[in-house]
PDB file of C-alpha atoms and ligand atoms in Angstrom:
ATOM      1  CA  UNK A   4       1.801   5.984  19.659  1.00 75.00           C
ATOM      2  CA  UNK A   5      -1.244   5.693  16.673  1.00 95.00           C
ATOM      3  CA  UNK A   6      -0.334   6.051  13.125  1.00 98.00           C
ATOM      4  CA  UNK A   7      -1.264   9.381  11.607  1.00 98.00           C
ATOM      5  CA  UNK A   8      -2.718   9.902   8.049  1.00 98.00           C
ATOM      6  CA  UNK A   9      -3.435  12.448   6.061  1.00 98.00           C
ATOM      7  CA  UNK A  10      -4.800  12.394   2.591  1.00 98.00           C
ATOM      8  CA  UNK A  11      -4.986  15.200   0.123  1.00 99.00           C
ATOM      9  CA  UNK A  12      -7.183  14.632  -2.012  1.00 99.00           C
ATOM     10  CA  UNK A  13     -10.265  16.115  -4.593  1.00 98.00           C
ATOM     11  CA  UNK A  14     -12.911  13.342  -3.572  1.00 98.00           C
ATOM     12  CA  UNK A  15     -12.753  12.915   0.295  1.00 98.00           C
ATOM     13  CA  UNK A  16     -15.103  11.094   0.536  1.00 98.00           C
ATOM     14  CA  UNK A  17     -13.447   8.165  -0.712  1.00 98.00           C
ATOM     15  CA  UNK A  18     -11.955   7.921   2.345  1.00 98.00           C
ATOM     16  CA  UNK A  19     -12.201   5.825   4.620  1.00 97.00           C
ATOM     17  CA  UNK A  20     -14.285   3.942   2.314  1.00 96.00           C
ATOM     18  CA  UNK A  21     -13.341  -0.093   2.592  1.00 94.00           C
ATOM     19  CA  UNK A  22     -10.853   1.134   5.752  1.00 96.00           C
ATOM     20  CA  UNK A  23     -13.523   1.533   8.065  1.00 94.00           C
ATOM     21  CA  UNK A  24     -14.629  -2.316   7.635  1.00 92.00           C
ATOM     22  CA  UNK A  25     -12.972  -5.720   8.736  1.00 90.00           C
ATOM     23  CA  UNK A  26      -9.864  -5.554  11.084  1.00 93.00           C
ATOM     24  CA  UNK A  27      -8.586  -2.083  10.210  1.00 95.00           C
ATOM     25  CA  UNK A  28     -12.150  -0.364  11.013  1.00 96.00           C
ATOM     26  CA  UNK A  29     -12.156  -1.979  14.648  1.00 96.00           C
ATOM     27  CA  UNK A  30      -8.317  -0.784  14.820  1.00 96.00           C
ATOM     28  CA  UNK A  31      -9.618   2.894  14.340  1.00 97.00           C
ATOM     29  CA  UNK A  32     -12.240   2.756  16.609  1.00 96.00           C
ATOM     30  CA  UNK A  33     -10.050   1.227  19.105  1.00 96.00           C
ATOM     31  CA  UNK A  34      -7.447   4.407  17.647  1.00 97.00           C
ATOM     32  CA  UNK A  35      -4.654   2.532  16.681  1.00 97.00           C
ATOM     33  CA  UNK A  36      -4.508   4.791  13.521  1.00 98.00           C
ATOM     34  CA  UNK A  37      -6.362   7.682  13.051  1.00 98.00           C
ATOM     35  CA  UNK A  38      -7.544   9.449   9.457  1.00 98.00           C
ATOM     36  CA  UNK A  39      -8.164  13.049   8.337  1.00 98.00           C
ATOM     37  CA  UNK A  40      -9.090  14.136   4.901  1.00 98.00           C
ATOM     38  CA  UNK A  41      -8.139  17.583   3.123  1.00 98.00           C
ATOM     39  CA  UNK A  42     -10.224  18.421  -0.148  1.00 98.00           C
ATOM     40  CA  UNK A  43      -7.772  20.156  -2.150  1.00 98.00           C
ATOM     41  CA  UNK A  44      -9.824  22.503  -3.852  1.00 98.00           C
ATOM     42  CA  UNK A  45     -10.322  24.210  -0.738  1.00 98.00           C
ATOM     43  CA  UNK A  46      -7.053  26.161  -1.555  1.00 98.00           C
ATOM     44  CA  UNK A  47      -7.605  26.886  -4.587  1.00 98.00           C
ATOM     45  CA  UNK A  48      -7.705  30.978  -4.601  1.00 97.00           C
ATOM     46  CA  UNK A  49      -9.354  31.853  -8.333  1.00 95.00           C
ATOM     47  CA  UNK A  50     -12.727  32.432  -8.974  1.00 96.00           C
ATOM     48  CA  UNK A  51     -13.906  29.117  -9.877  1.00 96.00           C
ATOM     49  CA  UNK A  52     -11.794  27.267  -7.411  1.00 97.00           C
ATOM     50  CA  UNK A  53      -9.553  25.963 -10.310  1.00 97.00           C
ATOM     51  CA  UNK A  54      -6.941  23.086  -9.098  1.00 98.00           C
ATOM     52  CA  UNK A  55      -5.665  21.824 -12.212  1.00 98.00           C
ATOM     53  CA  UNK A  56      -4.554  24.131 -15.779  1.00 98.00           C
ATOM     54  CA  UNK A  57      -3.275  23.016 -19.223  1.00 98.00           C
ATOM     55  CA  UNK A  58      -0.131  21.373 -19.234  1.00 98.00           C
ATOM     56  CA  UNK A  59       3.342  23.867 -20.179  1.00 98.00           C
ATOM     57  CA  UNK A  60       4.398  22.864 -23.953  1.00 98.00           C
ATOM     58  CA  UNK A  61       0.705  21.853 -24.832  1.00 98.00           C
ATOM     59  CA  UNK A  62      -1.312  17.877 -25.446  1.00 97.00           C
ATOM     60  CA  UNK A  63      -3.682  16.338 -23.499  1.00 97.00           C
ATOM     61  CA  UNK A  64      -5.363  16.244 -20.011  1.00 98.00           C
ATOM     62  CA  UNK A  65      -4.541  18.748 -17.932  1.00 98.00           C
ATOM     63  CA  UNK A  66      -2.031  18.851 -14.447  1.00 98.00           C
ATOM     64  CA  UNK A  67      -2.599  20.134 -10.676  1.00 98.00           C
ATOM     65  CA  UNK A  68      -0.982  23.257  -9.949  1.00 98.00           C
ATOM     66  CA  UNK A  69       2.009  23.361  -7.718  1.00 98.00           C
ATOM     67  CA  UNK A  70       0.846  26.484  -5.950  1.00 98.00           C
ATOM     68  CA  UNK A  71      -2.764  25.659  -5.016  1.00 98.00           C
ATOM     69  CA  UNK A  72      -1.402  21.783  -3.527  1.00 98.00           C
ATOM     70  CA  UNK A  73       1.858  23.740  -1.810  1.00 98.00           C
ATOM     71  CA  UNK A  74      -0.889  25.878   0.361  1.00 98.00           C
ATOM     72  CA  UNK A  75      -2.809  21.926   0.860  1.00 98.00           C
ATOM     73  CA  UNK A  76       0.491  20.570   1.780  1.00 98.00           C
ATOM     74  CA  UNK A  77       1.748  23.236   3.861  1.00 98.00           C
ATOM     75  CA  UNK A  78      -1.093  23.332   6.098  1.00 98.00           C
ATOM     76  CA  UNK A  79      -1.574  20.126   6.577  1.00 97.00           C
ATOM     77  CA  UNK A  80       1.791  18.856   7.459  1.00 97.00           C
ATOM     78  CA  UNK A  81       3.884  22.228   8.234  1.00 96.00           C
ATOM     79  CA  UNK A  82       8.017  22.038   7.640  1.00 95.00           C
ATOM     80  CA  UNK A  83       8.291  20.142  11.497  1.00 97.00           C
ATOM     81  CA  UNK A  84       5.948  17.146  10.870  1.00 98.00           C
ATOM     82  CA  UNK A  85       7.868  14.393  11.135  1.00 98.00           C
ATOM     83  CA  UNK A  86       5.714  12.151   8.791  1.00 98.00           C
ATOM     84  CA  UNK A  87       6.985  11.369   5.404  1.00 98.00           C
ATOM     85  CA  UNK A  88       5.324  12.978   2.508  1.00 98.00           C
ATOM     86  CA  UNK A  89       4.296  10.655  -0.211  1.00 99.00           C
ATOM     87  CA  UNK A  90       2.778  11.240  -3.722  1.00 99.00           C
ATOM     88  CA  UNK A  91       0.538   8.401  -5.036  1.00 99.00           C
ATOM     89  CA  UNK A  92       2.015   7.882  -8.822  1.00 98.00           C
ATOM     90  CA  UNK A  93       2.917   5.450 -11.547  1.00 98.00           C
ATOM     91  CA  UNK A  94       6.233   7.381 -11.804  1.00 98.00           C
ATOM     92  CA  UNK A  95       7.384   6.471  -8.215  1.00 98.00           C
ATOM     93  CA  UNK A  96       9.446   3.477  -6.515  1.00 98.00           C
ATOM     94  CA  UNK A  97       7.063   0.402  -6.703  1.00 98.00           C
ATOM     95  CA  UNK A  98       5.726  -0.515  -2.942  1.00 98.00           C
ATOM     96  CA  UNK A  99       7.190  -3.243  -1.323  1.00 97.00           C
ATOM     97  CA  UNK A 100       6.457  -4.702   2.197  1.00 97.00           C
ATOM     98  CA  UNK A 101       9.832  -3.500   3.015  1.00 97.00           C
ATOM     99  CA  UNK A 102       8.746  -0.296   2.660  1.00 98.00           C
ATOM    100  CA  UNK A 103       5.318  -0.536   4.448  1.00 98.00           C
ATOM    101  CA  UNK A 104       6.890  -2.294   7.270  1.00 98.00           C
ATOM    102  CA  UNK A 105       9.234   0.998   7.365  1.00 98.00           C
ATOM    103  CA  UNK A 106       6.574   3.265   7.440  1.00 98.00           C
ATOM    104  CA  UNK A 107       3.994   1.252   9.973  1.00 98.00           C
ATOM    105  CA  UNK A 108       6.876   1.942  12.485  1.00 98.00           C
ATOM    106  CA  UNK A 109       6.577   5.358  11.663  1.00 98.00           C
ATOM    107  CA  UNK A 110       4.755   8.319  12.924  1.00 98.00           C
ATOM    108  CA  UNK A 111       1.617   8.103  10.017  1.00 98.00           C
ATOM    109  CA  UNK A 112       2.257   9.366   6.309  1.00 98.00           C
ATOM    110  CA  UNK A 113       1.002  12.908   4.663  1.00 98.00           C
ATOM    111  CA  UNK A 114      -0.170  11.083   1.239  1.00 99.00           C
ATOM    112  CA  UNK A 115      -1.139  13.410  -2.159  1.00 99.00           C
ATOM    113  CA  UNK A 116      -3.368  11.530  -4.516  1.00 99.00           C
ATOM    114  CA  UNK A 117      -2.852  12.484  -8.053  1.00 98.00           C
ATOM    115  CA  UNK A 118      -5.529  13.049 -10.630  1.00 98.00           C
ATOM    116  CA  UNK A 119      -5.220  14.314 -14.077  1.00 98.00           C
ATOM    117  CA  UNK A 120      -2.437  13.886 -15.546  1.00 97.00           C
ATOM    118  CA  UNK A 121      -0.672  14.285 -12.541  1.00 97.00           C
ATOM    119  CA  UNK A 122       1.341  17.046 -10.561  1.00 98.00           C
ATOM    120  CA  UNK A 123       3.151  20.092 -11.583  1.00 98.00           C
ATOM    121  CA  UNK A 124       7.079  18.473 -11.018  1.00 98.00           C
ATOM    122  CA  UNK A 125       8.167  21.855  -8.939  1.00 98.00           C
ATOM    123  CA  UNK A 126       5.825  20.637  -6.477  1.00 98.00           C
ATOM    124  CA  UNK A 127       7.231  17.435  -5.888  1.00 98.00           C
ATOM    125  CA  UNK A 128      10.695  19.002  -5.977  1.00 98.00           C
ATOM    126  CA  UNK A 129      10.035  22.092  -3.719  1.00 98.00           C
ATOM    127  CA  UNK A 130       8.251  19.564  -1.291  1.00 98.00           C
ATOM    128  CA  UNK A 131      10.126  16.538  -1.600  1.00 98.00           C
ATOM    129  CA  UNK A 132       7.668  13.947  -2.420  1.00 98.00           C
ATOM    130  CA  UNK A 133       8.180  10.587  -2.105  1.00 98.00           C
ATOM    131  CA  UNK A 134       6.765   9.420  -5.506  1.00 99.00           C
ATOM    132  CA  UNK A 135       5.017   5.513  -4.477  1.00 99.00           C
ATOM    133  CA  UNK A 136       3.861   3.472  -7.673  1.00 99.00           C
ATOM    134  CA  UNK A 137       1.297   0.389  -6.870  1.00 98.00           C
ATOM    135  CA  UNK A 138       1.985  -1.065  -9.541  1.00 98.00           C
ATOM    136  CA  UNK A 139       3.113  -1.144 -13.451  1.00 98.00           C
ATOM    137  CA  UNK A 140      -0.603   0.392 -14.612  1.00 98.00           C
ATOM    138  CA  UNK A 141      -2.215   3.624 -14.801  1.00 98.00           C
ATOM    139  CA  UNK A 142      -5.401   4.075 -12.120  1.00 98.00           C
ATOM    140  CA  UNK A 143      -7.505   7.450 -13.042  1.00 98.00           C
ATOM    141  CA  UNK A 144      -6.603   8.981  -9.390  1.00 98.00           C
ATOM    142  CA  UNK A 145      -3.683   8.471  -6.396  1.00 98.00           C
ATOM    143  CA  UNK A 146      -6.956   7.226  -4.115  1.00 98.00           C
ATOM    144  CA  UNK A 147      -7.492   3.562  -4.773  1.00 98.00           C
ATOM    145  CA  UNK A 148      -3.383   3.591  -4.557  1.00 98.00           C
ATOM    146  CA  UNK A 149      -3.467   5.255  -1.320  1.00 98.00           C
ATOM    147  CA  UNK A 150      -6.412   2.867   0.452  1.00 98.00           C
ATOM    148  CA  UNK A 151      -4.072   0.168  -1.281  1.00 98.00           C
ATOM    149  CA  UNK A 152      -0.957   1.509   0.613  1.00 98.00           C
ATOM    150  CA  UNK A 153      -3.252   2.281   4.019  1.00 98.00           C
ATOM    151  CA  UNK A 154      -4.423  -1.392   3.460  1.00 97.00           C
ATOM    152  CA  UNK A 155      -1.073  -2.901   4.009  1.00 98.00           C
ATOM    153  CA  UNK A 156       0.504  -0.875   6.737  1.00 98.00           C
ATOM    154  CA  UNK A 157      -2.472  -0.782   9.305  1.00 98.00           C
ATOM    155  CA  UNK A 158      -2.128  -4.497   9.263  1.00 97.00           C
ATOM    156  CA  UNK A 159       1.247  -4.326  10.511  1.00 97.00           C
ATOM    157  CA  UNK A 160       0.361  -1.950  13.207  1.00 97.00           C
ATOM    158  CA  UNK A 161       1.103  -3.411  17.020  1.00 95.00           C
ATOM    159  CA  UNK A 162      -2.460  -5.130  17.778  1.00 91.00           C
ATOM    160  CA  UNK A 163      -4.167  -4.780  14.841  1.00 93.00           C
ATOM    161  CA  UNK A 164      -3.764  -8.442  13.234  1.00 86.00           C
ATOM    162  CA  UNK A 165      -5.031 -11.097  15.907  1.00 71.00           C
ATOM    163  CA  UNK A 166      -2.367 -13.320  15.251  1.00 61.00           C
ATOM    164  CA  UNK A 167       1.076 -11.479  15.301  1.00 61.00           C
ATOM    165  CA  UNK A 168       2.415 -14.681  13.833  1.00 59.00           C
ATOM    166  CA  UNK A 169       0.694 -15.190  10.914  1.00 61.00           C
ATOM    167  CA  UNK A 170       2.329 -11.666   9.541  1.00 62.00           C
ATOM    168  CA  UNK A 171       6.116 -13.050   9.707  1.00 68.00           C
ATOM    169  CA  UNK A 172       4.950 -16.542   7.659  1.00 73.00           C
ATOM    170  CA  UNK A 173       3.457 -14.260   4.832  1.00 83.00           C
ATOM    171  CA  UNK A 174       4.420 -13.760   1.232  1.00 87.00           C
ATOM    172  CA  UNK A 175       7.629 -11.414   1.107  1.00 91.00           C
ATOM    173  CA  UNK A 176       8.524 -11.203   4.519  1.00 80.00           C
ATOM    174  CA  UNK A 177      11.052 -14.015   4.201  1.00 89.00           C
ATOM    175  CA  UNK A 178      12.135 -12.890   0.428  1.00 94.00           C
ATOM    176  CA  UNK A 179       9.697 -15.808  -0.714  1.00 97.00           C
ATOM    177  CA  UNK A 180       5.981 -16.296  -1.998  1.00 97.00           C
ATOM    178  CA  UNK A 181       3.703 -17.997   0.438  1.00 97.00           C
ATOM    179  CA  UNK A 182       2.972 -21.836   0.246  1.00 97.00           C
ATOM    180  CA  UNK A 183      -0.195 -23.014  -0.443  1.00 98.00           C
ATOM    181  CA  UNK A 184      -2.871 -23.370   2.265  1.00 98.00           C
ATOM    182  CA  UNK A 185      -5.287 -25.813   2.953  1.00 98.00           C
ATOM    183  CA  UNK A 186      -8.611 -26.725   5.389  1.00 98.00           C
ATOM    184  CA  UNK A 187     -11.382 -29.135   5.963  1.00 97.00           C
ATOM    185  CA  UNK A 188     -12.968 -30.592   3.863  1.00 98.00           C
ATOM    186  CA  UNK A 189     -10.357 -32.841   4.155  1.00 98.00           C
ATOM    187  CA  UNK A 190     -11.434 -34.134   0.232  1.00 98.00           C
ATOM    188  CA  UNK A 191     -12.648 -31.649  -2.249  1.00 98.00           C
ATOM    189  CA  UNK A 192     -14.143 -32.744  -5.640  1.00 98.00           C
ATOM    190  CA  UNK A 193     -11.582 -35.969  -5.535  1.00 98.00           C
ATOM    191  CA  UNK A 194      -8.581 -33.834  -4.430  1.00 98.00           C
ATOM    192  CA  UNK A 195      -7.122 -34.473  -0.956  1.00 98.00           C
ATOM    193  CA  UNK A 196      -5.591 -32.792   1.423  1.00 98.00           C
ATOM    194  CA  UNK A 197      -1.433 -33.116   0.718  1.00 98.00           C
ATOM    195  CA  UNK A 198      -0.696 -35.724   3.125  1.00 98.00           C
ATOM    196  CA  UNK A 199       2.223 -34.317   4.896  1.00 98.00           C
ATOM    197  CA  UNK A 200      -0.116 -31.832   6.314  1.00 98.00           C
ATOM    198  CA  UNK A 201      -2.163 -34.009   8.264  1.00 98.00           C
ATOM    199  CA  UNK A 202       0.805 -36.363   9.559  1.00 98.00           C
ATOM    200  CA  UNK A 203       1.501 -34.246  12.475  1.00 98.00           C
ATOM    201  CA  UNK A 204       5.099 -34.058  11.711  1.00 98.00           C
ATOM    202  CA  UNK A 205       5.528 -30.437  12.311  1.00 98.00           C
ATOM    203  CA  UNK A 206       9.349 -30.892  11.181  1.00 98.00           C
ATOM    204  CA  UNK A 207       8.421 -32.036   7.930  1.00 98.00           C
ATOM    205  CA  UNK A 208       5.107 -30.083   7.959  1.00 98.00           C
ATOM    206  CA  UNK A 209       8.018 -26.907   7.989  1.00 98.00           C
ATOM    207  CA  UNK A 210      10.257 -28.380   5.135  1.00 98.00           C
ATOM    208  CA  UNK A 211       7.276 -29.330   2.790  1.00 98.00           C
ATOM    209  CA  UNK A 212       5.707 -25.712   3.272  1.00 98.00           C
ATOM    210  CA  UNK A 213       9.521 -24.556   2.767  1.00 97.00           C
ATOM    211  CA  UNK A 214      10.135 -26.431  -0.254  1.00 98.00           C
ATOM    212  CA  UNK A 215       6.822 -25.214  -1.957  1.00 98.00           C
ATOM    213  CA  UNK A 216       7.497 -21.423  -1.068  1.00 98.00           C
ATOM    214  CA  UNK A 217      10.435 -21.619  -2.823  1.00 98.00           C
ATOM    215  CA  UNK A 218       9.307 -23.720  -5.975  1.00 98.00           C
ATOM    216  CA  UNK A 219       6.337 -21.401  -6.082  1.00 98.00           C
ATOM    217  CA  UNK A 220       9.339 -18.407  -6.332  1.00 98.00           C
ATOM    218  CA  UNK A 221      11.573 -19.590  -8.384  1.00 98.00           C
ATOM    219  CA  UNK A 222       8.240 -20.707 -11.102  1.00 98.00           C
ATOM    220  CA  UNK A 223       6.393 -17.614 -10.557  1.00 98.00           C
ATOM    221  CA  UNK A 224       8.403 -14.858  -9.703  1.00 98.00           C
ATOM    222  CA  UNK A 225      12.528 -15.282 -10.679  1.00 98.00           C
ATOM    223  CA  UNK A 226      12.885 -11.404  -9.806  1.00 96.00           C
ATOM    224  CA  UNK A 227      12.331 -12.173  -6.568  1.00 97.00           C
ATOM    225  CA  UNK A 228      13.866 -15.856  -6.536  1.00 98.00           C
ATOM    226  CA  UNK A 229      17.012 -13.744  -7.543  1.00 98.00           C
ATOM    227  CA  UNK A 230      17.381 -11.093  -4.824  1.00 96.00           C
ATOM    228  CA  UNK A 231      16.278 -14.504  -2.359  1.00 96.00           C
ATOM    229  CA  UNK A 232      19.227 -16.211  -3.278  1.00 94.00           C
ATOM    230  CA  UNK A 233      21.747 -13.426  -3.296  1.00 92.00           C
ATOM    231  CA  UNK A 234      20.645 -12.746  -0.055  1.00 84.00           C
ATOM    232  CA  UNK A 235      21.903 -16.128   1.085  1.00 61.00           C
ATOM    233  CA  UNK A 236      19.043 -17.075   3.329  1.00 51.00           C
TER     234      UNK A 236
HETATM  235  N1  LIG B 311      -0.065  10.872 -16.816  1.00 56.32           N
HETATM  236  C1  LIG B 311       0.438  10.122 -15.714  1.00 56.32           C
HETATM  237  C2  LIG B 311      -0.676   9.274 -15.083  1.00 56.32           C
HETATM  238  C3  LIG B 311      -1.665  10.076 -14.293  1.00 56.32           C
HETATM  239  S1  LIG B 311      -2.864   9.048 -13.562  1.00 56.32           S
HETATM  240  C4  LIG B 311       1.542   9.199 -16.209  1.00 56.32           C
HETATM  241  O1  LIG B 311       1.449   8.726 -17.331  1.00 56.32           O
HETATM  242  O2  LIG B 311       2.480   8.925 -15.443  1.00 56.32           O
HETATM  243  C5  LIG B 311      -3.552  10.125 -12.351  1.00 56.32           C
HETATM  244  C6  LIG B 311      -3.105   9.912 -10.924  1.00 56.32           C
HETATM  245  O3  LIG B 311      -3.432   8.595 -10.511  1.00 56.32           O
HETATM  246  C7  LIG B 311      -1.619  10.043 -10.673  1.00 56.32           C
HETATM  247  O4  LIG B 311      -1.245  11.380 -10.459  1.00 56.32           O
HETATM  248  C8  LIG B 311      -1.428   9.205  -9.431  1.00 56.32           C
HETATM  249  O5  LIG B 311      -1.713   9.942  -8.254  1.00 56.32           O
HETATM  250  C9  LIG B 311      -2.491   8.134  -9.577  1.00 56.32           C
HETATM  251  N2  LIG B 311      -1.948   6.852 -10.078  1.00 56.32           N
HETATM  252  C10 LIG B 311      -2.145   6.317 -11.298  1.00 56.32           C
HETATM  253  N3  LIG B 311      -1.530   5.134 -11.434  1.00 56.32           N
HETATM  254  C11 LIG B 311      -0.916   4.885 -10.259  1.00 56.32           C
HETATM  255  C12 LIG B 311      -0.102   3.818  -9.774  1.00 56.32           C
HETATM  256  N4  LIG B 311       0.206   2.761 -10.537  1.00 56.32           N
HETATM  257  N5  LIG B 311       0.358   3.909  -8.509  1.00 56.32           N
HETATM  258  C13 LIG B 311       0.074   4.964  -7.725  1.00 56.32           C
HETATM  259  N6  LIG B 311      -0.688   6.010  -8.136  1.00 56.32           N
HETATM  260  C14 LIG B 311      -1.190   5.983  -9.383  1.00 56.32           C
END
């Protein structure tokens, strides 16, 4: 089974932009995931192809049009595709690995990049839109978000990362940030190596790496030092 994406979007050609380098370019060649790009405006009906209109109860900007991305939507991903439907925006649940793990097990993702001021909220309701924030700032359009999101789960996809390993050790898998890492040179402008690392001791090797995961946690992130300790682990 290869993950299946689809991206709505007004500037295709954005896409697959950085995806189609590194590890995640070889994984689509090899067709572990596979992309396809709608351009919004091609169902857009008036005259001059119009997308977006003035937003109800007047201000600024202006906001995509429910009916012209329902026809985008409906087409691409009719009633019976089993992928989840997910709207690129600031409003929506902030993405977690949790989540990406969730959907790289999935079928692919149908994903609407925002631009504007955003999307007409009937849309989102008559559709059901999974609204996915990136983060607590305000990007100009849903793409970067969605190569962002993209980024993350073909990673996780069976034979995509060379070492399966090294994706269970990472930051948030286990509820903690990742230690620090370290390689040759063994001294670097008058700073060694940590000692532990090169004793061998794989035991202790574990506990140090351990031990700084969680200081690194607790100092840098006490949301998540929080949930990590009421999970009991
Ligand atoms: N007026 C909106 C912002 C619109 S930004 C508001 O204040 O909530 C334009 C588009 O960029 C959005 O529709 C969304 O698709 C995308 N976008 C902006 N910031 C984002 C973020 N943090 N995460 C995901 N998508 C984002």
């Amino acid at each position: 089974m290869s993950f299946r994406a689809t991206i709505l979007t007004l500037y295709p050609e954005m896409f697959p932009g950085s995806l189609d380098l590194s590890l995640a370019g070889k994984a689509r060649e090899a067709g572990r995931w596979s992309l396809e790009t709608v351009q919004i405006r091609d169902y857009a009906t008036s005259k001059h192809r119009n997308v977006d209109d003035t937003p109800a109860g007047g201000g600024a900007g202006m906001v995509m049009r429910a009916d012209v991305l329902a026809r985008a939507i409906d087409d691409a991903a009719p009633a019976d595709d089993p992928r989840p439907r997910l709207l690129m925006s600031p409003r929506g649940r902030p993405l977690d690995q949790q989540r990406v793990r969730e959907l790289a097990a999935g079928p692919g993702a149908v994903i609407l990049c925002g631009r504007f001021e955003g999307v007409d909220q009937r849309l989102i309701e008559a559709r059901g839109l999974e609204e996915v924030s990136i983060g607590d700032y305000v990007l100009s359009g849903g793409e970067p978000a969605a190569l962002v999101l993209l980024d993350a789960v073909i990673r996780l996809l069976p034979g995509v990362m060379g070492n399966d390993a090294s994706g269970e050790e990472e930051s948030f898998e286990g509820g903690l940030l990742e230690h620090p890492q370290y390689t040759r040179p063994q001294l670097f402008e008058d700073r060694p190596i940590p000692e532990i690392l090169l004793s061998g001791n794989h035991a202790k090797i574990a506990a140090w790496r351990r031990e700084e995961a969680e200081r690194l946690t607790r100092e840098r992130r006490p949301d998540l030092w929080a949930a990590y300790k009421d999970g009991g682990k």
